XYZ file of C-alpha atoms in Angstrom:
491
model
C 128.971 96.435 102.830
C 126.703 97.098 106.221
C 123.642 98.394 103.727
C 124.348 94.853 101.549
C 123.726 93.174 104.429
C 120.656 94.503 105.678
C 119.352 94.584 101.715
C 120.177 91.469 101.252
C 118.784 89.747 104.452
C 115.442 91.540 103.556
C 115.258 90.279 99.880
C 116.050 87.106 101.385
C 112.961 87.114 103.536
C 110.715 88.320 101.435
C 111.580 85.912 99.530
C 110.183 83.484 102.460
C 107.023 85.007 102.392
C 106.713 84.748 98.525
C 107.393 80.792 98.789
C 105.437 80.193 101.901
C 102.313 81.853 99.966
C 102.875 80.341 96.309
C 103.057 76.631 98.557
C 99.674 78.310 99.851
C 97.545 79.261 97.035
C 99.135 76.256 94.819
C 96.683 74.388 97.553
C 93.915 77.332 97.341
C 93.997 78.190 93.651
C 94.109 76.079 90.812
C 95.974 75.718 87.736
C 93.035 77.415 85.080
C 91.991 80.206 87.605
C 95.721 80.258 88.875
C 96.703 80.748 84.569
C 94.556 83.561 84.914
C 95.839 84.984 87.634
C 99.364 84.784 86.326
C 98.283 86.463 82.833
C 97.546 89.816 84.362
C 100.561 89.829 85.947
C 102.080 89.913 82.837
C 99.805 92.757 81.745
C 98.907 94.406 84.470
C 102.836 95.800 84.765
C 103.659 97.147 81.860
C 100.866 100.026 82.491
C 103.304 99.880 85.506
C 106.510 100.512 84.260
C 104.921 104.327 82.431
C 103.750 105.002 86.914
C 106.611 104.197 88.083
C 108.282 106.395 84.945
C 111.711 105.536 86.253
C 111.277 107.352 89.178
C 112.760 104.875 91.605
C 116.462 104.895 89.002
C 116.498 108.944 89.104
C 116.640 107.743 92.343
C 118.915 105.340 93.362
C 121.720 107.225 91.019
C 121.355 110.679 92.238
C 124.516 112.086 93.196
C 123.149 114.296 95.489
C 119.599 113.381 97.098
C 118.016 116.181 98.790
C 113.872 116.972 99.303
C 112.645 118.551 96.345
C 113.618 115.716 94.911
C 111.783 113.501 97.068
C 108.492 115.174 95.964
C 108.488 116.087 93.470
C 109.747 112.196 92.021
C 106.565 111.602 94.618
C 104.033 114.036 92.787
C 105.240 112.371 89.297
C 104.239 108.799 90.183
C 101.092 109.662 91.709
C 100.331 111.483 88.433
C 101.179 108.918 86.484
C 99.015 106.316 88.451
C 96.586 107.508 88.885
C 96.462 107.281 84.987
C 97.941 103.714 84.327
C 94.728 102.857 86.778
C 92.249 103.935 84.856
C 93.818 103.039 81.692
C 94.208 99.893 83.317
C 90.120 100.058 84.369
C 88.846 101.337 81.109
C 90.875 97.984 79.160
C 90.728 95.303 81.266
C 88.065 93.416 79.253
C 89.993 94.176 76.363
C 92.426 91.606 77.700
C 90.542 89.778 78.583
C 88.470 89.128 75.531
C 92.361 88.961 73.859
C 93.428 86.739 76.336
C 89.495 84.159 76.606
C 89.795 84.509 80.912
C 86.640 86.265 81.021
C 87.550 85.674 85.047
C 90.886 88.605 83.606
C 88.509 91.308 83.349
C 88.175 91.621 87.803
C 91.948 90.672 88.793
C 92.903 93.144 86.168
C 90.812 95.574 87.777
C 91.609 94.928 91.622
C 95.411 94.737 90.337
C 95.036 97.408 89.018
C 94.987 99.223 92.497
C 97.957 99.373 93.257
C 99.310 101.807 90.937
C 97.948 104.622 93.338
C 100.242 103.810 96.338
C 103.212 101.780 94.178
C 104.978 104.440 92.070
C 104.557 106.775 95.114
C 105.693 103.457 97.950
C 108.895 102.941 95.028
C 110.525 106.219 95.666
C 110.470 107.051 99.246
C 111.628 103.908 100.073
C 114.517 104.384 97.355
C 114.931 107.311 98.658
C 115.649 105.148 102.071
C 118.666 103.516 100.972
C 120.021 105.762 98.788
C 120.653 108.155 101.937
C 121.345 104.944 104.127
C 119.032 104.385 105.715
C 118.676 100.336 105.082
C 117.492 98.815 107.839
C 113.806 100.778 107.671
C 114.021 100.824 104.175
C 113.602 96.562 104.701
C 111.679 96.579 107.524
C 109.307 98.485 105.970
C 108.997 96.841 102.164
C 108.661 93.600 104.371
C 106.042 94.231 107.312
C 103.986 95.462 103.898
C 104.780 91.977 102.178
C 103.798 90.333 105.098
C 100.150 91.617 105.348
C 100.357 91.696 101.606
C 100.532 87.861 101.199
C 98.310 87.597 104.776
C 95.404 89.705 103.166
C 95.327 87.936 100.672
C 95.259 84.250 102.080
C 92.185 85.357 104.307
C 90.470 86.822 101.312
C 91.557 83.498 99.831
C 90.090 81.401 102.856
C 86.963 83.441 103.142
C 85.665 81.905 99.919
C 86.614 85.314 97.864
C 88.680 82.303 95.104
C 91.353 83.273 92.832
C 90.620 87.154 92.830
C 91.771 87.626 96.456
C 95.091 86.945 94.597
C 94.967 90.255 93.144
C 94.524 92.228 96.660
C 97.841 91.552 98.132
C 100.100 93.775 95.795
C 97.890 97.340 96.783
C 98.097 96.378 100.010
C 101.800 95.910 100.524
C 102.162 98.353 98.477
C 100.337 100.992 101.128
C 101.422 100.179 104.067
C 104.989 99.691 103.066
C 103.899 104.519 102.023
C 102.725 103.946 105.652
C 106.307 103.720 107.176
C 108.626 105.092 105.149
C 106.406 108.510 105.041
C 106.180 108.061 108.685
C 110.428 107.680 109.374
C 110.925 110.816 105.950
C 108.154 112.756 108.511
C 110.791 112.277 111.221
C 113.753 112.744 109.275
C 113.517 114.876 106.289
C 115.860 115.006 103.955
C 118.494 117.992 102.836
C 116.612 120.819 101.491
C 118.103 122.769 98.194
C 116.795 123.833 94.757
C 113.322 123.631 93.677
C 112.624 120.250 90.868
C 109.836 120.613 88.893
C 107.727 117.422 88.048
C 108.253 118.299 84.481
C 113.060 117.752 84.953
C 112.481 114.195 86.013
C 110.771 113.443 82.650
C 113.666 113.674 81.227
C 115.533 111.476 82.480
C 113.570 108.425 83.827
C 111.906 108.382 80.225
C 114.776 106.890 79.142
C 115.117 104.313 81.737
C 110.798 103.904 81.738
C 111.835 102.905 78.023
C 114.044 100.022 78.642
C 112.418 98.923 81.432
C 109.536 97.781 79.398
C 111.438 96.848 76.395
C 112.799 94.549 79.312
C 109.574 93.093 80.586
C 107.739 93.032 77.219
C 110.601 90.239 76.692
C 110.701 88.909 79.367
C 107.426 88.555 79.568
C 107.006 86.541 75.401
C 107.549 83.258 76.383
C 104.080 83.500 79.186
C 101.999 85.175 77.179
C 102.923 82.733 73.906
C 101.894 79.568 76.522
C 98.919 81.686 77.247
C 97.127 83.142 73.706
C 98.754 79.251 72.171
C 98.643 76.645 74.621
C 95.704 77.506 77.396
C 96.293 78.801 80.620
C 96.987 75.380 82.023
C 100.614 75.947 80.247
C 100.100 79.533 81.587
C 99.969 78.151 85.215
C 102.536 75.884 84.980
C 105.129 78.300 83.087
C 104.573 80.837 85.251
C 104.621 78.943 88.259
C 108.085 77.556 88.068
C 109.376 81.132 85.843
C 107.926 82.773 89.934
C 109.933 80.084 91.798
C 113.433 81.046 89.815
C 111.965 85.117 89.735
C 111.692 84.941 93.326
C 115.561 84.204 93.279
C 116.525 85.941 90.891
C 114.971 89.794 92.323
C 115.647 89.023 95.769
C 120.257 88.617 93.881
C 119.189 91.861 91.494
C 117.632 94.174 94.282
C 121.142 93.228 96.204
C 123.105 94.298 93.869
C 121.738 97.185 92.500
C 120.726 98.443 96.294
C 124.558 98.014 96.886
C 126.165 98.634 93.751
C 123.907 100.868 92.323
C 124.978 104.244 94.119
C 128.311 103.828 94.614
C 129.086 103.417 90.851
C 127.329 107.275 90.410
C 129.926 108.741 93.160
C 132.918 107.267 91.212
C 130.689 108.898 87.943
C 133.266 111.580 88.410
C 136.417 109.418 88.749
C 135.841 107.617 85.561
C 134.314 104.552 84.984
C 136.864 103.126 82.079
C 139.715 102.706 84.958
C 137.234 101.318 87.639
C 137.882 98.442 89.239
C 134.253 98.353 90.810
C 132.800 98.049 87.438
C 134.846 94.639 87.051
C 134.084 93.797 90.550
C 129.738 94.430 89.675
C 130.521 91.774 87.037
C 132.257 89.220 88.733
C 130.091 89.419 91.623
C 127.022 88.804 89.311
C 128.936 85.831 87.249
C 128.969 84.074 90.841
C 125.854 84.683 92.617
C 124.149 83.918 88.266
C 126.361 80.581 87.768
C 126.835 79.099 90.538
C 123.507 80.427 92.219
C 121.099 79.730 89.313
C 123.184 76.382 89.241
C 121.970 74.950 92.626
C 119.046 76.209 91.832
C 118.112 73.895 88.416
C 119.431 70.992 90.454
C 117.174 71.405 93.597
C 114.935 73.336 92.383
C 112.941 70.267 90.984
C 112.699 68.964 94.055
C 111.553 72.831 96.023
C 109.137 72.693 93.607
C 107.785 69.349 94.504
C 107.312 70.363 98.170
C 106.356 73.308 97.030
C 103.382 72.845 95.566
C 101.776 68.887 95.866
C 101.002 67.118 93.265
C 99.708 67.852 90.112
C 102.503 69.987 89.071
C 105.013 67.854 86.918
C 104.523 70.723 83.819
C 105.778 73.342 85.985
C 107.889 70.980 87.877
C 109.573 70.446 84.981
C 110.911 73.508 83.568
C 112.954 74.730 86.622
C 116.780 73.821 85.333
C 115.201 75.170 82.072
C 114.634 79.022 83.203
C 117.409 78.208 86.220
C 119.564 79.416 83.295
C 117.667 81.706 81.925
C 117.457 82.929 85.489
C 121.363 82.877 85.557
C 121.566 84.883 82.152
C 118.918 87.497 82.529
C 121.077 88.961 86.323
C 123.907 89.646 84.153
C 122.556 91.505 81.705
C 120.237 93.069 84.128
C 123.877 93.370 86.268
C 125.424 95.009 83.363
C 123.057 97.245 81.901
C 123.381 98.511 85.792
C 127.559 99.619 84.300
C 125.999 101.040 80.767
C 123.238 103.602 82.958
C 125.412 104.242 85.111
C 128.984 105.229 82.915
C 126.353 106.607 80.601
C 125.519 105.061 77.787
C 122.040 104.527 75.980
C 123.526 102.870 72.607
C 124.796 100.117 74.750
C 121.451 99.614 76.797
C 119.133 99.642 73.088
C 121.675 97.152 71.530
C 122.088 95.108 74.829
C 118.004 95.291 73.898
C 117.785 94.462 70.935
C 119.712 91.616 70.006
C 117.885 89.879 73.483
C 113.709 91.371 72.165
C 114.963 89.201 68.184
C 116.486 86.117 70.095
C 113.401 85.771 72.767
C 111.099 86.079 69.508
C 112.830 84.022 66.903
C 112.865 80.896 69.567
C 109.392 81.718 70.687
C 108.076 81.489 67.287
C 109.942 78.143 66.892
C 108.533 76.683 70.087
C 105.193 77.372 69.243
C 105.433 75.974 65.788
C 106.605 72.854 67.721
C 103.679 73.430 70.284
C 106.791 72.768 73.290
C 106.129 74.151 76.251
C 109.501 73.824 77.437
C 111.408 75.399 73.930
C 109.545 78.481 75.302
C 111.316 78.155 78.656
C 114.528 77.382 76.207
C 113.535 80.607 74.042
C 113.618 83.019 77.462
C 116.896 81.481 78.196
C 118.557 81.506 74.691
C 117.622 85.758 73.975
C 119.057 86.324 77.647
C 123.219 84.495 76.210
C 122.738 87.087 72.501
C 121.680 89.538 74.989
C 124.813 89.330 77.444
C 127.463 88.600 74.403
C 126.239 91.824 72.685
C 127.086 93.482 75.947
C 131.291 91.528 76.858
C 131.209 92.563 72.861
C 130.689 95.930 73.297
C 132.713 96.549 76.622
C 135.745 94.497 74.999
C 135.415 97.386 72.467
C 135.025 100.168 74.706
C 137.699 98.940 76.935
C 136.334 98.767 79.664
C 137.170 94.898 80.038
C 138.403 92.900 77.705
C 136.633 89.663 76.848
C 138.660 86.287 77.015
C 138.754 87.985 80.355
C 134.551 88.703 81.324
C 134.592 84.772 78.730
C 137.011 83.092 80.950
C 135.876 84.283 84.716
C 132.192 82.839 83.545
C 133.544 80.027 82.900
C 134.689 78.949 85.930
C 131.547 80.055 87.818
C 129.268 77.619 85.576
C 132.210 74.630 86.233
C 131.180 76.060 89.549
C 127.427 75.988 89.650
C 126.991 73.094 86.306
C 128.653 70.932 89.488
C 127.301 71.221 91.973
C 124.173 71.022 90.443
C 124.718 68.125 88.370
C 125.705 66.643 91.634
C 122.351 67.438 92.992
C 120.074 66.489 90.297
C 121.681 63.263 90.538
C 121.268 62.689 94.118
C 117.964 63.630 94.064
C 116.690 61.828 91.252
C 113.605 59.617 91.194
C 112.807 59.995 95.017
C 109.732 61.657 96.617
C 110.001 65.355 96.936
C 110.979 65.190 100.315
C 113.883 62.470 99.621
C 114.437 64.060 96.903
C 115.705 67.830 99.069
C 117.602 65.978 102.065
C 119.504 63.358 99.252
C 120.101 66.108 96.482
C 121.623 68.739 99.775
C 123.726 65.816 100.336
C 125.336 65.258 97.198
C 126.326 67.932 96.951
C 128.591 68.045 100.617
C 131.311 66.659 97.923
C 131.554 69.186 95.003
C 131.322 71.879 98.263
C 134.419 71.066 99.707
C 136.382 70.651 96.716
C 135.583 74.125 96.071
C 136.797 75.706 99.466
C 139.868 73.631 98.613
C 140.039 75.617 95.451
C 137.941 78.539 96.208
C 141.140 80.932 95.304
C 141.140 80.765 91.828
C 137.134 80.981 91.984
C 137.198 84.806 90.965
C 133.809 85.229 92.903
C 135.485 84.411 95.689
C 138.595 86.733 95.860
C 136.652 89.688 94.685
C 134.825 89.204 98.011
C 136.881 88.374 100.031
C 139.108 92.139 98.397
C 135.796 93.228 98.925
C 135.410 92.745 102.310
C 132.503 90.377 102.614
C 134.252 87.741 103.709
C 137.378 87.214 104.691
C 140.939 84.739 104.292
C 144.156 83.359 106.119
C 145.298 84.234 102.239
C 146.143 86.716 101.416
C 144.326 86.380 97.834
C 145.774 90.488 96.474
C 146.844 93.410 97.588
C 144.604 95.315 99.261
C 142.468 97.753 96.647
C 145.591 98.561 93.562
C 144.681 101.254 91.107
C 145.469 98.946 87.996
C 143.044 96.840 87.195
C 145.989 93.922 86.173
C 146.239 93.933 90.035
C 142.404 93.195 89.997
C 141.715 89.829 91.322
C 138.628 89.776 88.365
C 140.292 90.323 86.179
C 143.614 88.050 87.313
C 144.080 85.231 85.435
C 141.812 81.791 87.159
């Protein structure tokens, strides 16, 4: 629980830094230039999945982490990162020509510098989390983000606009790597048998391919916006996507860093009978539907306040992209479960269904030339993907589909009520007034939820795992029977 709290706190700091940076760049960089940067952020990270080679997931899921293992992972990261850097430098003009954005060449080459340091940084920081040094890992990442965005802002002020945006990530990764390396030099890991670089290729290869598929799926809508509707539409979509994506990253990382090591340790017990699986999905369901329900209602007012005038198209996309982010979080957390239980066929089935559904929706949106329908396609694809996950779990006996859908229904109702109240309260008001009225409008719904908290499965799981305290005993102390698990009881 200490690790989870530190991870959440660190992710919160990063989100606040990014929101502040977003507010500044919205005023310093126009929509057209930011659209070029947004497209660059989808092209260059494509190579990042090969540069990182799934190494962070391998480190996080390792049953016993040793110094030779970490050294081999960092060595592989350095090799793959250098290769990807050289590839992006060579192919940048091709991408610029395809998207008809000349500035993309310089932007991509600058951003590609991140490959020289980020793979090693990710391995180092993940290893710190795996051995229980979450506070230092949080410090390394938070300090890196702070220095990175400060560097980008200074370059923009000095007139290197918009190219200063591209150097924030390389600087952030370099700082995180420096802090992490210094810590590990003073507190070396346990020794172990030698690990060859090629020994990591097999386990990391599948994770790289799977993550790459997720990346492509998530960015199909943005690519379609930039290619078919122009850089202005891509800039608006990316602003709204970044806003919801920051919260998505914050929530997913907190769950991933806390849950994956726990599930890996319980792997030997057999996840089919583990209540940790059901609790993981229940927590993800509560966080996704309630958190992004609130974002859908209050998010437009927040984004208007952050971006200032001229971004109405981006603001209008927030409710739809909040729904997409909620379902993406559920799919990602479901993927964590399938990864740890070593179910590659389930992962591939979910990914295939998501890609096909998203591509079909984007094709329909392109025919209608509608940016809103592009966002709807992103949400629909994730819905289909999670339904496939639930069906697979039901067939394998991991979790009953009825129980999963009931908990989703309860959390969706709570999130919709909170978001609807915020939307009604903030309607037809100025940005600052809309934010205040939206927050006040949610208070009655929050009070009702407090009174009925015993019927909310996410609350019961939080009490059972010690995240929250309750005066009432909602469940027996960690029962072994799946039937008495708080996430599997009728609501």
